[in-house]
């Protein structure tokens, strides 16, 4: 029988970061993950962006999450000898002159100043981008290449003997007042970080998840893009193409790119980008979003040896480190978790 501190189900972004944080506290854990090709983390764009949404507001917990974020992922790069953090400015074109006027004041106040490198009152000079009313150039922003990050961390966990590559089966789990057991592993607790598979998890059927399908396309434009551009859709410059996304479909929750999704992206792209392009790839994935866009983090009240860390949604790259640290303190030190992410909310 292998005795460990805890079992983590799923090696997407949530499970990876939680296992990493626990390892920093010298806690031995076992991760159970089948290494399936279709997971939300492997499809996600991985953007971290301090000013978000159609209304262009400072994202939730920005002041806590964003200052330490680049160094956090740099430590993971150093740990694995891999490169997946791409700090890059994000340009947010204004929808109209009124929005520009609003930001003339906001750009200089203490709440927003740290995240804004420049306010453009006219065109920013990015070839092909429609920004007649100018826009905001943001800093403390960029993206994490999540497939590369997760592969690198997977190799790290395998080398440490922390990872069991297998499909988790609920009927192999037994839970008592003193421990949890899965196969030949005995632990103090188990935390599920399984992304959209939570919908089939018998322990969390009462939680209000609202999964959403998102689609991405890769395009080649013949133009050099030096910034992420985000208005209606995002455009992320990758090595061989520009990634464009994303759609939001709560009805058809499959993993196949659709003609409807591609058309939606092209319609939105046309409002942002005036150049010619060729579509070179298509992707689709399902994100485990929640009803209020806040993750679920914590242990079940009635069965306190079973917990969840899920629902990071589109902001997983920025939310993940912050809540992995809080969940680790909760598991080891008993530190209370914020009410905003409570399972009981």
Coordinates of C-alpha atoms in Angstrom, one line a residue:
X1 CA 0.0 0.0 0.0
X2 CA 1.4 3.4 -1.0
X3 CA 0.7 6.1 1.6
X4 CA 0.6 9.7 0.5
X5 CA -0.8 13.0 1.7
X6 CA -3.4 13.2 -1.0
X7 CA -4.7 12.1 -4.4
X8 CA -5.3 14.6 -7.2
X9 CA -7.6 13.5 -10.1
X10 CA -6.7 15.3 -13.3
X11 CA -3.5 16.9 -14.6
X12 CA -4.9 19.8 -16.4
X13 CA -3.9 23.3 -15.3
X14 CA -5.7 23.1 -11.9
X15 CA -4.4 19.7 -10.9
X16 CA -0.9 20.6 -12.1
X17 CA -0.7 23.8 -10.1
X18 CA -2.2 22.2 -7.0
X19 CA 0.3 19.3 -7.2
X20 CA 3.2 21.7 -7.7
X21 CA 2.2 23.9 -4.7
X22 CA 1.9 20.8 -2.4
X23 CA 5.3 19.6 -3.6
X24 CA 6.7 23.0 -2.4
X25 CA 5.4 22.1 1.0
X26 CA 7.1 18.7 0.9
X27 CA 3.7 16.9 0.7
X28 CA 3.7 13.6 -1.2
X29 CA 0.7 13.4 -3.6
X30 CA -0.4 11.0 -6.4
X31 CA -1.9 12.4 -9.5
X32 CA -4.2 10.2 -11.5
X33 CA -4.6 11.2 -15.1
X34 CA -5.2 9.2 -18.3
X35 CA -3.4 11.8 -20.5
X36 CA -6.3 12.1 -22.9
X37 CA -6.0 14.3 -26.0
X38 CA -9.3 16.2 -25.5
X39 CA -9.0 18.3 -22.3
X40 CA -10.0 21.9 -21.8
X41 CA -6.5 22.9 -20.6
X42 CA -4.8 21.5 -23.8
X43 CA -7.1 23.5 -26.0
X44 CA -7.2 26.8 -24.0
X45 CA -5.6 29.9 -25.5
X46 CA -3.9 30.6 -22.1
X47 CA -4.2 34.4 -22.1
X48 CA -3.7 36.4 -19.0
X49 CA -5.3 39.8 -19.3
X50 CA -5.9 42.4 -16.6
X51 CA -8.6 44.4 -18.4
X52 CA -11.3 42.1 -19.7
X53 CA -14.8 41.8 -21.1
X54 CA -16.9 43.9 -23.5
X55 CA -17.0 46.7 -20.9
X56 CA -13.2 46.6 -20.5
X57 CA -13.1 46.4 -16.7
X58 CA -10.2 45.4 -14.4
X59 CA -10.5 41.7 -13.9
X60 CA -11.5 40.1 -10.6
X61 CA -8.6 39.9 -8.1
X62 CA -6.2 41.6 -10.6
X63 CA -4.1 43.3 -7.9
X64 CA -3.6 40.1 -6.0
X65 CA -3.0 37.8 -9.1
X66 CA -1.1 39.8 -11.7
X67 CA 2.0 41.3 -10.1
X68 CA 3.5 37.8 -9.2
X69 CA 2.1 36.0 -12.2
X70 CA 5.1 36.2 -14.7
X71 CA 7.6 35.1 -12.0
X72 CA 5.4 32.2 -11.1
X73 CA 5.4 30.7 -14.5
X74 CA 9.1 31.5 -14.9
X75 CA 9.7 29.2 -11.9
X76 CA 7.8 26.4 -13.7
X77 CA 9.9 27.0 -16.8
X78 CA 13.1 26.8 -14.7
X79 CA 11.9 23.7 -13.0
X80 CA 11.2 21.9 -16.3
X81 CA 13.8 23.4 -18.6
X82 CA 11.0 24.3 -21.0
X83 CA 9.6 27.6 -22.4
X84 CA 5.9 28.3 -22.4
X85 CA 5.5 31.8 -20.8
X86 CA 5.0 34.5 -23.5
X87 CA 4.8 38.0 -21.9
X88 CA 3.3 40.2 -24.6
X89 CA 1.3 43.4 -24.6
X90 CA -2.4 43.3 -25.3
X91 CA -4.0 46.0 -27.4
X92 CA -7.7 46.7 -26.7
X93 CA -9.2 49.0 -29.4
X94 CA -12.0 51.3 -28.2
X95 CA -15.5 50.6 -29.6
X96 CA -16.2 54.3 -29.9
X97 CA -15.0 57.8 -28.9
X98 CA -17.1 57.7 -25.7
X99 CA -15.1 54.7 -24.5
X100 CA -11.9 56.6 -25.2
X101 CA -13.1 59.5 -23.2
X102 CA -13.9 57.2 -20.2
X103 CA -10.4 55.8 -20.3
X104 CA -8.7 59.2 -20.5
X105 CA -9.4 59.5 -16.8
X106 CA -9.2 55.8 -15.8
X107 CA -5.8 55.3 -17.4
X108 CA -4.2 57.7 -14.8
X109 CA -6.0 56.5 -11.7
X110 CA -4.3 54.3 -9.1
X111 CA -6.6 51.3 -9.8
X112 CA -5.6 51.0 -13.5
X113 CA -2.3 52.8 -14.0
X114 CA -0.1 49.7 -13.3
X115 CA -1.7 47.8 -16.2
X116 CA -1.7 50.4 -18.9
X117 CA 1.4 51.2 -20.9
X118 CA -0.2 53.6 -23.3
X119 CA -3.5 55.1 -24.3
X120 CA -3.8 55.7 -28.1
X121 CA -6.2 58.5 -29.1
X122 CA -5.9 57.5 -32.7
X123 CA -4.7 54.5 -34.7
X124 CA -2.0 52.5 -32.9
X125 CA -0.4 51.8 -36.2
X126 CA -0.9 48.0 -36.1
X127 CA -1.3 46.9 -39.8
X128 CA -4.8 45.7 -40.6
X129 CA -6.4 46.5 -37.2
X130 CA -9.5 48.6 -37.2
X131 CA -9.1 51.0 -34.3
X132 CA -10.5 54.4 -35.5
X133 CA -11.2 55.5 -31.9
X134 CA -7.8 54.4 -30.7
X135 CA -7.3 51.9 -27.8
X136 CA -5.4 50.8 -24.7
X137 CA -2.1 49.0 -24.8
X138 CA -1.9 46.8 -21.7
X139 CA 1.1 45.4 -19.9
X140 CA 1.4 42.6 -17.2
X141 CA -0.2 40.5 -19.9
X142 CA 0.5 37.7 -22.4
X143 CA -0.2 34.0 -22.7
X144 CA 1.0 30.6 -21.5
X145 CA 1.4 27.9 -24.0
X146 CA -0.6 25.4 -21.9
X147 CA 0.0 22.2 -24.0
X148 CA 3.8 22.8 -23.7
X149 CA 3.5 23.7 -20.0
X150 CA 1.4 20.6 -19.1
X151 CA 3.7 18.2 -21.1
X152 CA 6.7 19.6 -19.3
X153 CA 5.1 19.4 -15.9
X154 CA 3.9 15.9 -16.7
X155 CA 7.5 14.8 -17.3
X156 CA 8.5 16.4 -14.0
X157 CA 5.7 14.5 -12.1
X158 CA 6.6 11.2 -13.8
X159 CA 10.3 11.6 -12.9
X160 CA 9.2 12.2 -9.3
X161 CA 7.0 9.1 -9.3
X162 CA 3.9 11.3 -8.6
X163 CA 1.8 10.4 -11.7
X164 CA -0.3 7.3 -12.4
X165 CA -1.3 7.3 -16.0
X166 CA -4.7 5.7 -15.9
X167 CA -8.4 6.5 -16.2
X168 CA -10.0 7.3 -12.8
X169 CA -12.8 4.9 -11.9
X170 CA -15.2 6.0 -9.1
X171 CA -16.0 2.4 -8.0
X172 CA -12.3 1.9 -7.1
X173 CA -12.5 4.7 -4.5
X174 CA -13.4 4.0 -0.9
X175 CA -13.8 6.8 1.7
X176 CA -13.9 6.4 5.4
X177 CA -13.8 8.9 8.3
X178 CA -10.0 8.3 8.6
X179 CA -8.7 8.0 5.0
X180 CA -9.4 7.6 1.3
X181 CA -8.2 4.6 -0.7
X182 CA -7.9 4.2 -4.5
X183 CA -6.4 0.9 -5.6
X184 CA -3.2 0.5 -3.7
X185 CA -3.0 4.2 -2.7
X186 CA -4.0 5.4 0.8
X187 CA -4.3 9.1 1.4
X188 CA -5.8 11.7 3.8
X189 CA -7.9 13.3 1.1
X190 CA -8.8 13.4 -2.6
X191 CA -9.3 16.5 -4.7
X192 CA -11.0 16.3 -8.1
X193 CA -9.4 18.6 -10.8
X194 CA -11.0 16.9 -13.8
X195 CA -12.3 19.8 -15.9
X196 CA -15.6 19.0 -17.8
X197 CA -15.6 15.5 -16.5
X198 CA -16.9 16.9 -13.3
X199 CA -20.4 16.7 -14.9
X200 CA -20.2 12.9 -14.4
X201 CA -18.8 13.0 -10.9
X202 CA -21.3 11.6 -8.4
X203 CA -19.9 13.8 -5.6
X204 CA -20.6 17.1 -7.2
X205 CA -24.0 16.8 -8.9
X206 CA -25.4 19.7 -6.8
X207 CA -22.8 22.2 -8.0
X208 CA -24.0 24.7 -10.7
X209 CA -21.6 24.2 -13.5
X210 CA -22.4 25.8 -16.9
X211 CA -20.0 24.1 -19.4
X212 CA -19.3 26.0 -22.6
X213 CA -17.8 25.0 -25.9
X214 CA -15.2 27.3 -27.4
X215 CA -13.8 27.2 -30.9
X216 CA -10.5 28.6 -32.2
X217 CA -9.1 29.0 -35.7
X218 CA -5.5 29.6 -36.8
X219 CA -4.9 32.0 -39.6
X220 CA -2.0 33.2 -41.7
X221 CA -2.2 36.9 -42.7
X222 CA 1.2 37.6 -44.2
X223 CA 1.5 40.5 -41.7
X224 CA 3.7 40.6 -38.6
X225 CA 1.7 41.0 -35.4
X226 CA 3.7 42.0 -32.3
X227 CA 0.8 42.3 -29.8
X228 CA -2.2 40.3 -28.8
X229 CA -5.2 42.2 -30.1
X230 CA -8.5 41.8 -28.3
X231 CA -11.9 43.2 -29.3
X232 CA -14.8 40.8 -30.0
X233 CA -12.2 38.2 -30.7
X234 CA -8.6 37.8 -29.7
X235 CA -5.7 37.5 -32.1
X236 CA -2.6 35.9 -30.6
X237 CA 0.6 35.9 -32.6
X238 CA 2.1 32.4 -32.6
X239 CA 5.3 31.2 -34.4
X240 CA 3.6 30.0 -37.6
X241 CA 0.1 31.5 -37.4
X242 CA -2.2 33.8 -35.5
X243 CA -4.7 32.2 -33.2
X244 CA -8.2 33.6 -33.2
X245 CA -10.9 32.9 -30.7
X246 CA -13.2 32.3 -29.1
X247 CA -16.9 31.3 -29.4
X248 CA -19.2 30.5 -26.5
X249 CA -21.8 27.7 -27.0
X250 CA -23.7 26.3 -24.0
X251 CA -25.8 24.0 -26.1
X252 CA -23.7 21.7 -28.3
X253 CA -21.0 20.5 -26.0
X254 CA -18.8 18.4 -28.3
X255 CA -15.2 18.7 -29.2
X256 CA -15.6 19.1 -33.0
X257 CA -15.0 22.4 -34.8
X258 CA -18.2 23.5 -36.5
X259 CA -18.9 25.5 -39.6
X260 CA -21.2 27.7 -37.5
X261 CA -18.4 28.4 -35.0
X262 CA -15.9 29.2 -37.7
X263 CA -18.4 31.6 -39.3
X264 CA -19.0 33.4 -36.0
X265 CA -15.2 33.9 -35.6
X266 CA -14.9 35.2 -39.1
X267 CA -17.8 37.6 -38.7
X268 CA -16.2 39.0 -35.5
X269 CA -12.8 39.1 -37.0
X270 CA -14.0 41.1 -39.9
X271 CA -14.9 43.9 -37.4
X272 CA -11.4 43.9 -36.0
X273 CA -9.1 43.0 -38.9
X274 CA -9.3 44.3 -42.4
X275 CA -6.6 42.2 -44.1
X276 CA -6.7 39.0 -46.1
X277 CA -6.0 35.7 -44.4
X278 CA -6.1 31.9 -44.8
X279 CA -7.5 29.5 -42.2
X280 CA -4.8 26.9 -41.4
X281 CA -6.3 25.0 -38.4
X282 CA -9.4 24.7 -36.3
X283 CA -9.9 23.6 -32.7
X284 CA -12.8 23.1 -30.3
X285 CA -13.0 22.3 -26.6
X286 CA -15.4 22.4 -23.6
X287 CA -14.6 24.6 -20.6
X288 CA -15.9 23.7 -17.1
X289 CA -17.4 27.2 -16.5
X290 CA -19.7 27.9 -13.5
X291 CA -22.9 29.8 -13.2
X292 CA -21.2 32.9 -11.6
X293 CA -17.8 32.6 -13.4
X294 CA -16.1 31.8 -10.1
X295 CA -14.3 28.5 -9.5
X296 CA -15.3 25.9 -7.0
X297 CA -12.5 25.4 -4.5
X298 CA -12.7 23.4 -1.2
X299 CA -13.8 20.2 0.5
X300 CA -17.3 18.8 0.9
X301 CA -19.0 19.7 4.2
X302 CA -20.5 16.2 4.7
X303 CA -17.5 14.3 3.4
X304 CA -14.5 16.5 4.2
X305 CA -12.0 14.1 2.8
X306 CA -13.3 14.8 -0.7
X307 CA -12.6 18.1 -2.4
X308 CA -12.7 20.0 -5.7
X309 CA -10.6 22.5 -7.5
X310 CA -12.4 23.2 -10.8
X311 CA -14.2 25.8 -12.9
X312 CA -11.3 28.2 -13.6
X313 CA -12.9 29.0 -17.0
X314 CA -11.3 31.3 -19.5
X315 CA -9.1 33.0 -16.8
X316 CA -7.4 29.8 -15.6
X317 CA -3.9 31.0 -16.3
X318 CA -4.3 33.9 -13.9
X319 CA -6.7 32.4 -11.4
X320 CA -4.9 29.0 -11.2
X321 CA -1.7 30.0 -9.2
X322 CA -3.7 32.2 -6.8
X323 CA -6.2 29.5 -5.8
X324 CA -3.8 26.6 -5.9
X325 CA -1.8 28.4 -3.2
X326 CA -5.0 29.1 -1.2
X327 CA -6.2 25.5 -1.6
X328 CA -2.8 24.2 -0.5
X329 CA -2.9 26.4 2.7
X330 CA -6.4 25.1 3.3
X331 CA -5.4 21.4 3.0
X332 CA -2.3 21.7 5.1
X333 CA -2.9 24.5 7.5
X334 CA -6.7 24.6 7.6
X335 CA -6.8 28.2 6.4
X336 CA -10.3 29.2 5.4
X337 CA -11.1 29.7 1.7
X338 CA -12.8 32.8 0.4
X339 CA -16.6 32.7 0.4
X340 CA -16.6 33.7 -3.3
X341 CA -15.3 30.2 -4.3
X342 CA -17.1 28.2 -1.7
X343 CA -18.8 24.9 -2.7
X344 CA -21.7 26.0 -0.5
X345 CA -22.4 29.3 -2.2

